[in-house]
């Protein structure tokens, strides 16, 4: 059987859900009464949101309001890199015009010669960005009484003396519940941005309503090593910032990420959350999805976004 049955018709998906909810298909370790409602936000980046902290907060708040419009949820999921854009707010005067990324960097170091690398730029403002994001996401998680995976940010670890691509989860009490560093960096992150890689052994995952939730950050999900680390649990989340056009080749590439990993584990459900939008000469595209591992050598798509290049929301309750 094929491992990735994403092209099921709407009627077949409904039939599958009926069988699942009726008890004809296995529910793994999720038991009745332990429903978990997730809302996946396929966020669309735009340049206006980095012009001020107020503009950034407004964009994020509108996304949360839209995600919660249909009622309470247990977990909101935002994509990779969303917090990274907050790091650019102090440099917004250099971003008023549409320029290539390299030109913007040259303009900055012309005025700030002490910044010898992009790593210096992100590490210099890491503490302020951390405080801003913790305050923003913390207040939203308290206000809506929901766990929030707020995407990733560039975090300077003073102990390790490196800048990491860090995912952060906030509890309904507004506190940081869990954080995880990206392990398998892209060439751009490693060679251009100067980021450091995390340790895969530190990725324990987190719990919501006593469900063990696993997490990988974009490129990490292509590594088979995660199949051992994330062997068990109820949900595996992959947050992405796919920085290229979503062509047929990319569709095929996505199938070799979370679907290929999930089927080798005992985890029944998977969620992919994608960043979209255009900024400077960069773009991000990709379909967000919710998939099910039927433990019979196939992966079934329960839902996916209709677009790959704009804001959308996927709401799902499991089992």
mmCIF file of C-alpha atoms in Angstrom:
data_model
loop_
_atom_site.group_PDB
_atom_site.id
_atom_site.type_symbol
_atom_site.label_atom_id
_atom_site.label_comp_id
_atom_site.label_asym_id
_atom_site.label_seq_id
_atom_site.Cartn_x
_atom_site.Cartn_y
_atom_site.Cartn_z
ATOM 1 C CA UNK A 1 0.000 0.000 0.000
ATOM 2 C CA UNK A 2 1.234 3.557 -0.618
ATOM 3 C CA UNK A 3 2.573 5.325 2.442
ATOM 4 C CA UNK A 4 0.998 8.686 1.695
ATOM 5 C CA UNK A 5 -2.677 8.717 0.705
ATOM 6 C CA UNK A 6 -3.047 12.475 0.565
ATOM 7 C CA UNK A 7 -5.240 12.496 -2.489
ATOM 8 C CA UNK A 8 -8.284 10.922 -0.888
ATOM 9 C CA UNK A 9 -11.530 12.519 -1.958
ATOM 10 C CA UNK A 10 -13.600 14.457 0.549
ATOM 11 C CA UNK A 11 -16.147 11.629 0.716
ATOM 12 C CA UNK A 12 -13.451 9.047 1.458
ATOM 13 C CA UNK A 13 -11.973 11.229 4.196
ATOM 14 C CA UNK A 14 -15.433 11.549 5.768
ATOM 15 C CA UNK A 15 -15.885 7.794 5.591
ATOM 16 C CA UNK A 16 -12.520 7.278 7.248
ATOM 17 C CA UNK A 17 -13.407 9.697 10.047
ATOM 18 C CA UNK A 18 -16.718 7.883 10.586
ATOM 19 C CA UNK A 19 -14.920 4.554 10.964
ATOM 20 C CA UNK A 20 -12.351 6.124 13.253
ATOM 21 C CA UNK A 21 -14.892 7.733 15.558
ATOM 22 C CA UNK A 22 -17.115 4.650 15.503
ATOM 23 C CA UNK A 23 -14.339 2.495 16.869
ATOM 24 C CA UNK A 24 -13.677 0.402 13.761
ATOM 25 C CA UNK A 25 -10.143 1.758 13.456
ATOM 26 C CA UNK A 26 -7.521 1.748 16.253
ATOM 27 C CA UNK A 27 -7.052 4.822 18.390
ATOM 28 C CA UNK A 28 -3.651 3.814 19.762
ATOM 29 C CA UNK A 29 -3.062 5.296 23.219
ATOM 30 C CA UNK A 30 -5.736 7.998 23.013
ATOM 31 C CA UNK A 31 -8.722 6.808 25.021
ATOM 32 C CA UNK A 32 -12.346 8.044 25.116
ATOM 33 C CA UNK A 33 -12.757 11.274 27.037
ATOM 34 C CA UNK A 34 -9.258 12.470 26.206
ATOM 35 C CA UNK A 35 -10.036 14.564 23.174
ATOM 36 C CA UNK A 36 -7.392 17.029 22.084
ATOM 37 C CA UNK A 37 -8.449 20.011 19.977
ATOM 38 C CA UNK A 38 -5.688 21.597 17.935
ATOM 39 C CA UNK A 39 -5.754 24.652 15.677
ATOM 40 C CA UNK A 40 -2.979 24.907 13.109
ATOM 41 C CA UNK A 41 -2.288 28.395 11.780
ATOM 42 C CA UNK A 42 -0.768 28.611 8.306
ATOM 43 C CA UNK A 43 0.576 32.101 8.910
ATOM 44 C CA UNK A 44 1.210 34.601 6.110
ATOM 45 C CA UNK A 45 4.203 36.847 6.694
ATOM 46 C CA UNK A 46 4.181 40.454 5.447
ATOM 47 C CA UNK A 47 6.653 43.303 5.745
ATOM 48 C CA UNK A 48 4.246 45.615 7.592
ATOM 49 C CA UNK A 49 4.284 43.481 10.737
ATOM 50 C CA UNK A 50 7.958 44.223 11.495
ATOM 51 C CA UNK A 51 7.617 48.018 11.402
ATOM 52 C CA UNK A 52 6.983 48.115 15.159
ATOM 53 C CA UNK A 53 6.291 45.889 18.134
ATOM 54 C CA UNK A 54 2.726 47.163 18.043
ATOM 55 C CA UNK A 55 2.328 46.119 14.393
ATOM 56 C CA UNK A 56 3.814 42.695 15.084
ATOM 57 C CA UNK A 57 1.583 42.168 18.103
ATOM 58 C CA UNK A 58 -1.483 43.226 16.097
ATOM 59 C CA UNK A 59 -0.722 40.694 13.333
ATOM 60 C CA UNK A 60 -0.194 37.854 15.799
ATOM 61 C CA UNK A 61 -3.255 38.762 17.860
ATOM 62 C CA UNK A 62 -5.475 38.803 14.752
ATOM 63 C CA UNK A 63 -4.216 35.332 13.852
ATOM 64 C CA UNK A 64 -4.976 34.021 17.346
ATOM 65 C CA UNK A 65 -8.439 35.611 17.294
ATOM 66 C CA UNK A 66 -9.180 33.934 13.951
ATOM 67 C CA UNK A 67 -7.881 30.596 15.251
ATOM 68 C CA UNK A 68 -10.103 30.741 18.334
ATOM 69 C CA UNK A 69 -13.179 32.120 16.572
ATOM 70 C CA UNK A 70 -14.887 28.709 16.369
ATOM 71 C CA UNK A 71 -14.556 27.983 20.063
ATOM 72 C CA UNK A 72 -12.116 26.748 22.704
ATOM 73 C CA UNK A 73 -9.046 24.734 21.781
ATOM 74 C CA UNK A 74 -6.294 22.967 23.677
ATOM 75 C CA UNK A 75 -3.301 23.821 21.487
ATOM 76 C CA UNK A 76 -2.559 26.509 18.887
ATOM 77 C CA UNK A 77 0.279 25.731 16.470
ATOM 78 C CA UNK A 78 2.241 28.391 14.585
ATOM 79 C CA UNK A 79 4.991 27.728 12.014
ATOM 80 C CA UNK A 80 8.752 28.027 12.075
ATOM 81 C CA UNK A 81 10.436 31.470 11.870
ATOM 82 C CA UNK A 82 7.426 33.500 13.035
ATOM 83 C CA UNK A 83 9.370 34.793 16.039
ATOM 84 C CA UNK A 84 12.467 35.455 13.952
ATOM 85 C CA UNK A 85 10.721 38.383 12.269
ATOM 86 C CA UNK A 86 10.380 40.062 15.660
ATOM 87 C CA UNK A 87 14.198 40.212 15.735
ATOM 88 C CA UNK A 88 14.077 42.524 12.702
ATOM 89 C CA UNK A 89 11.881 45.177 14.325
ATOM 90 C CA UNK A 90 14.861 47.253 15.607
ATOM 91 C CA UNK A 91 16.205 47.274 12.040
ATOM 92 C CA UNK A 92 12.964 48.221 10.307
ATOM 93 C CA UNK A 93 14.376 51.477 8.888
ATOM 94 C CA UNK A 94 16.546 49.345 6.582
ATOM 95 C CA UNK A 95 13.520 47.392 5.376
ATOM 96 C CA UNK A 96 11.362 50.203 4.023
ATOM 97 C CA UNK A 97 12.339 49.464 0.436
ATOM 98 C CA UNK A 98 12.229 46.201 -1.481
ATOM 99 C CA UNK A 99 15.867 45.182 -1.580
ATOM 100 C CA UNK A 100 17.653 41.847 -1.786
ATOM 101 C CA UNK A 101 18.533 40.377 1.589
ATOM 102 C CA UNK A 102 22.275 40.797 0.954
ATOM 103 C CA UNK A 103 21.852 44.504 0.161
ATOM 104 C CA UNK A 104 19.991 45.103 3.422
ATOM 105 C CA UNK A 105 22.813 43.426 5.341
ATOM 106 C CA UNK A 106 25.435 45.542 3.572
ATOM 107 C CA UNK A 107 23.505 48.703 4.493
ATOM 108 C CA UNK A 108 23.428 47.668 8.139
ATOM 109 C CA UNK A 109 27.140 46.889 8.484
ATOM 110 C CA UNK A 110 27.986 50.122 6.684
ATOM 111 C CA UNK A 111 26.315 51.981 9.560
ATOM 112 C CA UNK A 112 27.202 49.457 12.296
ATOM 113 C CA UNK A 113 30.718 48.157 11.528
ATOM 114 C CA UNK A 114 30.879 46.471 14.942
ATOM 115 C CA UNK A 115 28.453 43.870 13.598
ATOM 116 C CA UNK A 116 30.764 41.485 11.810
ATOM 117 C CA UNK A 117 28.192 38.788 11.090
ATOM 118 C CA UNK A 118 24.470 38.108 11.049
ATOM 119 C CA UNK A 119 25.051 36.030 14.154
ATOM 120 C CA UNK A 120 26.199 39.236 15.880
ATOM 121 C CA UNK A 121 23.064 41.034 14.736
ATOM 122 C CA UNK A 122 20.692 38.397 16.097
ATOM 123 C CA UNK A 123 22.625 37.783 19.321
ATOM 124 C CA UNK A 124 22.782 41.506 20.114
ATOM 125 C CA UNK A 125 19.004 41.799 20.318
ATOM 126 C CA UNK A 126 18.159 38.273 21.471
ATOM 127 C CA UNK A 127 17.325 39.184 25.066
ATOM 128 C CA UNK A 128 14.950 42.015 24.117
ATOM 129 C CA UNK A 129 13.235 39.854 21.500
ATOM 130 C CA UNK A 130 12.882 37.014 23.985
ATOM 131 C CA UNK A 131 11.228 39.335 26.538
ATOM 132 C CA UNK A 132 8.877 40.774 23.913
ATOM 133 C CA UNK A 133 7.785 37.376 22.568
ATOM 134 C CA UNK A 134 7.422 35.822 26.015
ATOM 135 C CA UNK A 135 5.205 38.727 27.057
ATOM 136 C CA UNK A 136 3.117 38.587 23.860
ATOM 137 C CA UNK A 137 2.582 34.832 23.681
ATOM 138 C CA UNK A 138 2.240 34.563 27.444
ATOM 139 C CA UNK A 139 -0.561 37.111 27.546
ATOM 140 C CA UNK A 140 -2.374 35.454 24.617
ATOM 141 C CA UNK A 141 -2.137 31.980 26.151
ATOM 142 C CA UNK A 142 -3.547 33.325 29.446
ATOM 143 C CA UNK A 143 -6.283 35.312 27.727
ATOM 144 C CA UNK A 144 -7.531 32.327 25.720
ATOM 145 C CA UNK A 145 -6.573 29.655 28.260
ATOM 146 C CA UNK A 146 -4.751 27.638 25.625
ATOM 147 C CA UNK A 147 -1.332 26.110 25.018
ATOM 148 C CA UNK A 148 0.496 27.916 22.197
ATOM 149 C CA UNK A 149 3.403 26.705 20.095
ATOM 150 C CA UNK A 150 4.603 30.107 18.950
ATOM 151 C CA UNK A 151 6.784 29.006 16.044
ATOM 152 C CA UNK A 152 10.537 29.593 16.382
ATOM 153 C CA UNK A 153 12.844 32.486 17.192
ATOM 154 C CA UNK A 154 16.598 33.057 17.093
ATOM 155 C CA UNK A 155 17.760 32.643 20.679
ATOM 156 C CA UNK A 156 21.242 33.418 22.009
ATOM 157 C CA UNK A 157 22.227 30.761 24.538
ATOM 158 C CA UNK A 158 24.759 32.418 26.851
ATOM 159 C CA UNK A 159 25.907 29.078 28.224
ATOM 160 C CA UNK A 160 26.528 27.489 24.824
ATOM 161 C CA UNK A 161 27.581 30.847 23.308
ATOM 162 C CA UNK A 162 25.601 30.279 20.155
ATOM 163 C CA UNK A 163 22.446 31.439 18.379
ATOM 164 C CA UNK A 164 19.844 28.686 17.968
ATOM 165 C CA UNK A 165 16.612 28.321 16.034
ATOM 166 C CA UNK A 166 14.367 27.700 19.047
ATOM 167 C CA UNK A 167 10.742 26.553 19.202
ATOM 168 C CA UNK A 168 8.820 27.630 22.317
ATOM 169 C CA UNK A 169 5.568 26.328 23.839
ATOM 170 C CA UNK A 170 3.561 28.438 26.301
ATOM 171 C CA UNK A 171 1.135 27.099 28.910
ATOM 172 C CA UNK A 172 -2.358 28.514 29.611
ATOM 173 C CA UNK A 173 -0.784 30.193 32.649
ATOM 174 C CA UNK A 174 1.386 32.252 30.304
ATOM 175 C CA UNK A 175 4.662 30.554 31.178
ATOM 176 C CA UNK A 176 7.228 28.881 28.946
ATOM 177 C CA UNK A 177 6.373 25.184 29.128
ATOM 178 C CA UNK A 178 8.913 23.749 26.698
ATOM 179 C CA UNK A 179 11.593 24.785 24.244
ATOM 180 C CA UNK A 180 13.540 22.877 21.610
ATOM 181 C CA UNK A 181 16.452 23.778 19.333
ATOM 182 C CA UNK A 182 16.547 22.874 15.665
ATOM 183 C CA UNK A 183 19.014 20.072 15.072
ATOM 184 C CA UNK A 184 19.498 19.729 11.297
ATOM 185 C CA UNK A 185 20.257 23.210 9.981
ATOM 186 C CA UNK A 186 19.981 24.349 6.378
ATOM 187 C CA UNK A 187 23.066 25.650 4.595
ATOM 188 C CA UNK A 188 21.603 29.173 4.817
ATOM 189 C CA UNK A 189 21.114 28.888 8.583
ATOM 190 C CA UNK A 190 24.557 27.440 9.175
ATOM 191 C CA UNK A 191 26.761 29.246 6.656
ATOM 192 C CA UNK A 192 25.013 32.618 6.256
ATOM 193 C CA UNK A 193 23.209 33.144 9.568
ATOM 194 C CA UNK A 194 25.831 31.387 11.681
ATOM 195 C CA UNK A 195 23.324 29.404 13.747
ATOM 196 C CA UNK A 196 24.328 26.548 16.030
ATOM 197 C CA UNK A 197 22.695 23.112 15.991
ATOM 198 C CA UNK A 198 20.813 21.717 18.957
ATOM 199 C CA UNK A 199 21.189 18.245 20.438
ATOM 200 C CA UNK A 200 18.622 15.700 19.302
ATOM 201 C CA UNK A 201 18.910 13.978 22.706
ATOM 202 C CA UNK A 202 17.364 17.043 24.382
ATOM 203 C CA UNK A 203 14.107 16.754 22.407
ATOM 204 C CA UNK A 204 11.744 15.187 24.934
ATOM 205 C CA UNK A 205 8.513 16.765 23.697
ATOM 206 C CA UNK A 206 5.782 18.216 25.904
ATOM 207 C CA UNK A 207 2.380 17.312 27.328
ATOM 208 C CA UNK A 208 -1.067 18.812 26.806
ATOM 209 C CA UNK A 209 -3.956 17.193 28.721
ATOM 210 C CA UNK A 210 -1.574 14.340 29.475
ATOM 211 C CA UNK A 211 -0.978 13.662 25.767
ATOM 212 C CA UNK A 212 2.681 13.342 24.834
ATOM 213 C CA UNK A 213 3.375 15.619 21.875
ATOM 214 C CA UNK A 214 6.537 15.339 19.812
ATOM 215 C CA UNK A 215 8.079 18.157 17.799
ATOM 216 C CA UNK A 216 10.469 18.601 14.885
ATOM 217 C CA UNK A 217 11.483 21.803 13.155
ATOM 218 C CA UNK A 218 11.345 21.739 9.352
ATOM 219 C CA UNK A 219 14.478 20.070 7.980
ATOM 220 C CA UNK A 220 14.820 17.948 11.112
ATOM 221 C CA UNK A 221 11.849 15.888 9.974
ATOM 222 C CA UNK A 222 13.791 14.427 7.041
ATOM 223 C CA UNK A 223 16.203 12.636 9.395
ATOM 224 C CA UNK A 224 15.439 9.012 10.232
ATOM 225 C CA UNK A 225 17.181 9.476 13.598
ATOM 226 C CA UNK A 226 13.961 11.070 14.852
ATOM 227 C CA UNK A 227 12.093 7.790 14.415
ATOM 228 C CA UNK A 228 13.904 6.444 17.482
ATOM 229 C CA UNK A 229 13.700 9.643 19.516
ATOM 230 C CA UNK A 230 9.998 10.114 18.703
ATOM 231 C CA UNK A 231 9.019 6.464 18.838
ATOM 232 C CA UNK A 232 5.947 6.915 21.041
ATOM 233 C CA UNK A 233 3.401 9.612 21.762
ATOM 234 C CA UNK A 234 -0.012 10.765 20.595
ATOM 235 C CA UNK A 235 0.892 13.569 18.172
ATOM 236 C CA UNK A 236 3.945 14.589 16.126
ATOM 237 C CA UNK A 237 4.109 18.237 15.027
ATOM 238 C CA UNK A 238 6.375 19.489 12.241
ATOM 239 C CA UNK A 239 6.647 23.278 11.964
ATOM 240 C CA UNK A 240 8.042 24.533 8.659
ATOM 241 C CA UNK A 241 9.305 27.601 6.837
ATOM 242 C CA UNK A 242 9.787 26.162 3.356
ATOM 243 C CA UNK A 243 11.792 28.870 1.616
ATOM 244 C CA UNK A 244 11.077 27.952 -1.990
ATOM 245 C CA UNK A 245 8.167 27.810 -4.427
ATOM 246 C CA UNK A 246 5.770 24.947 -3.696
ATOM 247 C CA UNK A 247 6.165 23.049 -6.962
ATOM 248 C CA UNK A 248 5.330 19.414 -7.683
ATOM 249 C CA UNK A 249 8.859 18.543 -6.582
ATOM 250 C CA UNK A 250 8.193 20.198 -3.227
ATOM 251 C CA UNK A 251 4.921 18.295 -2.845
ATOM 252 C CA UNK A 252 6.886 15.083 -3.265
ATOM 253 C CA UNK A 253 9.536 16.344 -0.852
ATOM 254 C CA UNK A 254 6.907 17.042 1.827
ATOM 255 C CA UNK A 255 5.781 13.407 1.565
ATOM 256 C CA UNK A 256 9.301 12.352 2.554
ATOM 257 C CA UNK A 257 9.170 14.422 5.735
ATOM 258 C CA UNK A 258 6.542 13.829 8.440
ATOM 259 C CA UNK A 259 4.552 11.087 6.607
ATOM 260 C CA UNK A 260 7.698 9.034 6.071
ATOM 261 C CA UNK A 261 8.766 9.456 9.707
ATOM 262 C CA UNK A 262 5.361 8.932 11.313
ATOM 263 C CA UNK A 263 4.734 5.569 9.670
ATOM 264 C CA UNK A 264 7.855 4.147 11.330
ATOM 265 C CA UNK A 265 6.557 4.985 14.819
ATOM 266 C CA UNK A 266 3.638 4.180 17.096
ATOM 267 C CA UNK A 267 2.393 7.782 16.971
ATOM 268 C CA UNK A 268 -1.088 7.953 15.392
ATOM 269 C CA UNK A 269 -1.408 11.613 14.387
ATOM 270 C CA UNK A 270 0.806 14.172 12.684
ATOM 271 C CA UNK A 271 0.437 17.893 11.977
ATOM 272 C CA UNK A 272 2.486 20.014 9.586
ATOM 273 C CA UNK A 273 2.249 23.795 10.027
ATOM 274 C CA UNK A 274 3.701 25.970 7.248
ATOM 275 C CA UNK A 275 4.780 29.575 7.009
ATOM 276 C CA UNK A 276 3.719 31.508 3.896
ATOM 277 C CA UNK A 277 4.419 34.985 2.560
ATOM 278 C CA UNK A 278 6.979 37.147 0.785
ATOM 279 C CA UNK A 279 9.592 39.367 2.411
ATOM 280 C CA UNK A 280 12.555 41.117 0.740
ATOM 281 C CA UNK A 281 13.662 38.597 -1.906
ATOM 282 C CA UNK A 282 12.572 35.643 0.210
ATOM 283 C CA UNK A 283 9.360 33.633 0.013
ATOM 284 C CA UNK A 284 7.801 30.765 1.932
ATOM 285 C CA UNK A 285 5.205 28.328 0.613
ATOM 286 C CA UNK A 286 3.748 24.974 1.620
ATOM 287 C CA UNK A 287 0.579 23.101 2.519
ATOM 288 C CA UNK A 288 -0.288 22.515 6.157
ATOM 289 C CA UNK A 289 -1.935 19.179 6.933
ATOM 290 C CA UNK A 290 -3.251 16.744 9.519
ATOM 291 C CA UNK A 291 -2.416 13.091 8.890
ATOM 292 C CA UNK A 292 -3.192 9.711 10.463
ATOM 293 C CA UNK A 293 -0.924 6.689 10.786
ATOM 294 C CA UNK A 294 -3.175 3.632 10.428
ATOM 295 C CA UNK A 295 -0.333 1.274 11.425
ATOM 296 C CA UNK A 296 -0.894 -0.709 8.231
ATOM 297 C CA UNK A 297 1.832 0.784 6.048
ATOM 298 C CA UNK A 298 -0.228 3.779 4.990
ATOM 299 C CA UNK A 299 -0.667 7.403 5.966
ATOM 300 C CA UNK A 300 -4.071 9.002 5.479
ATOM 301 C CA UNK A 301 -4.632 12.742 5.150
ATOM 302 C CA UNK A 302 -7.476 13.913 7.388
ATOM 303 C CA UNK A 303 -7.295 17.551 6.280
ATOM 304 C CA UNK A 304 -5.049 19.989 4.470
ATOM 305 C CA UNK A 305 -5.118 23.642 3.566
ATOM 306 C CA UNK A 306 -6.642 24.687 0.270
ATOM 307 C CA UNK A 307 -3.712 26.963 -0.515
ATOM 308 C CA UNK A 308 0.053 26.890 -0.142
ATOM 309 C CA UNK A 309 0.694 30.635 -0.184
ATOM 310 C CA UNK A 310 -1.743 32.402 2.156
ATOM 311 C CA UNK A 311 -3.235 32.461 5.647
ATOM 312 C CA UNK A 312 -5.430 29.481 6.555
ATOM 313 C CA UNK A 313 -6.566 27.614 9.633
ATOM 314 C CA UNK A 314 -6.944 23.874 10.224
ATOM 315 C CA UNK A 315 -8.994 22.871 13.246
ATOM 316 C CA UNK A 316 -9.113 19.260 14.389
ATOM 317 C CA UNK A 317 -10.168 17.232 17.411
ATOM 318 C CA UNK A 318 -8.561 13.852 18.049
ATOM 319 C CA UNK A 319 -9.440 11.109 18.363
#
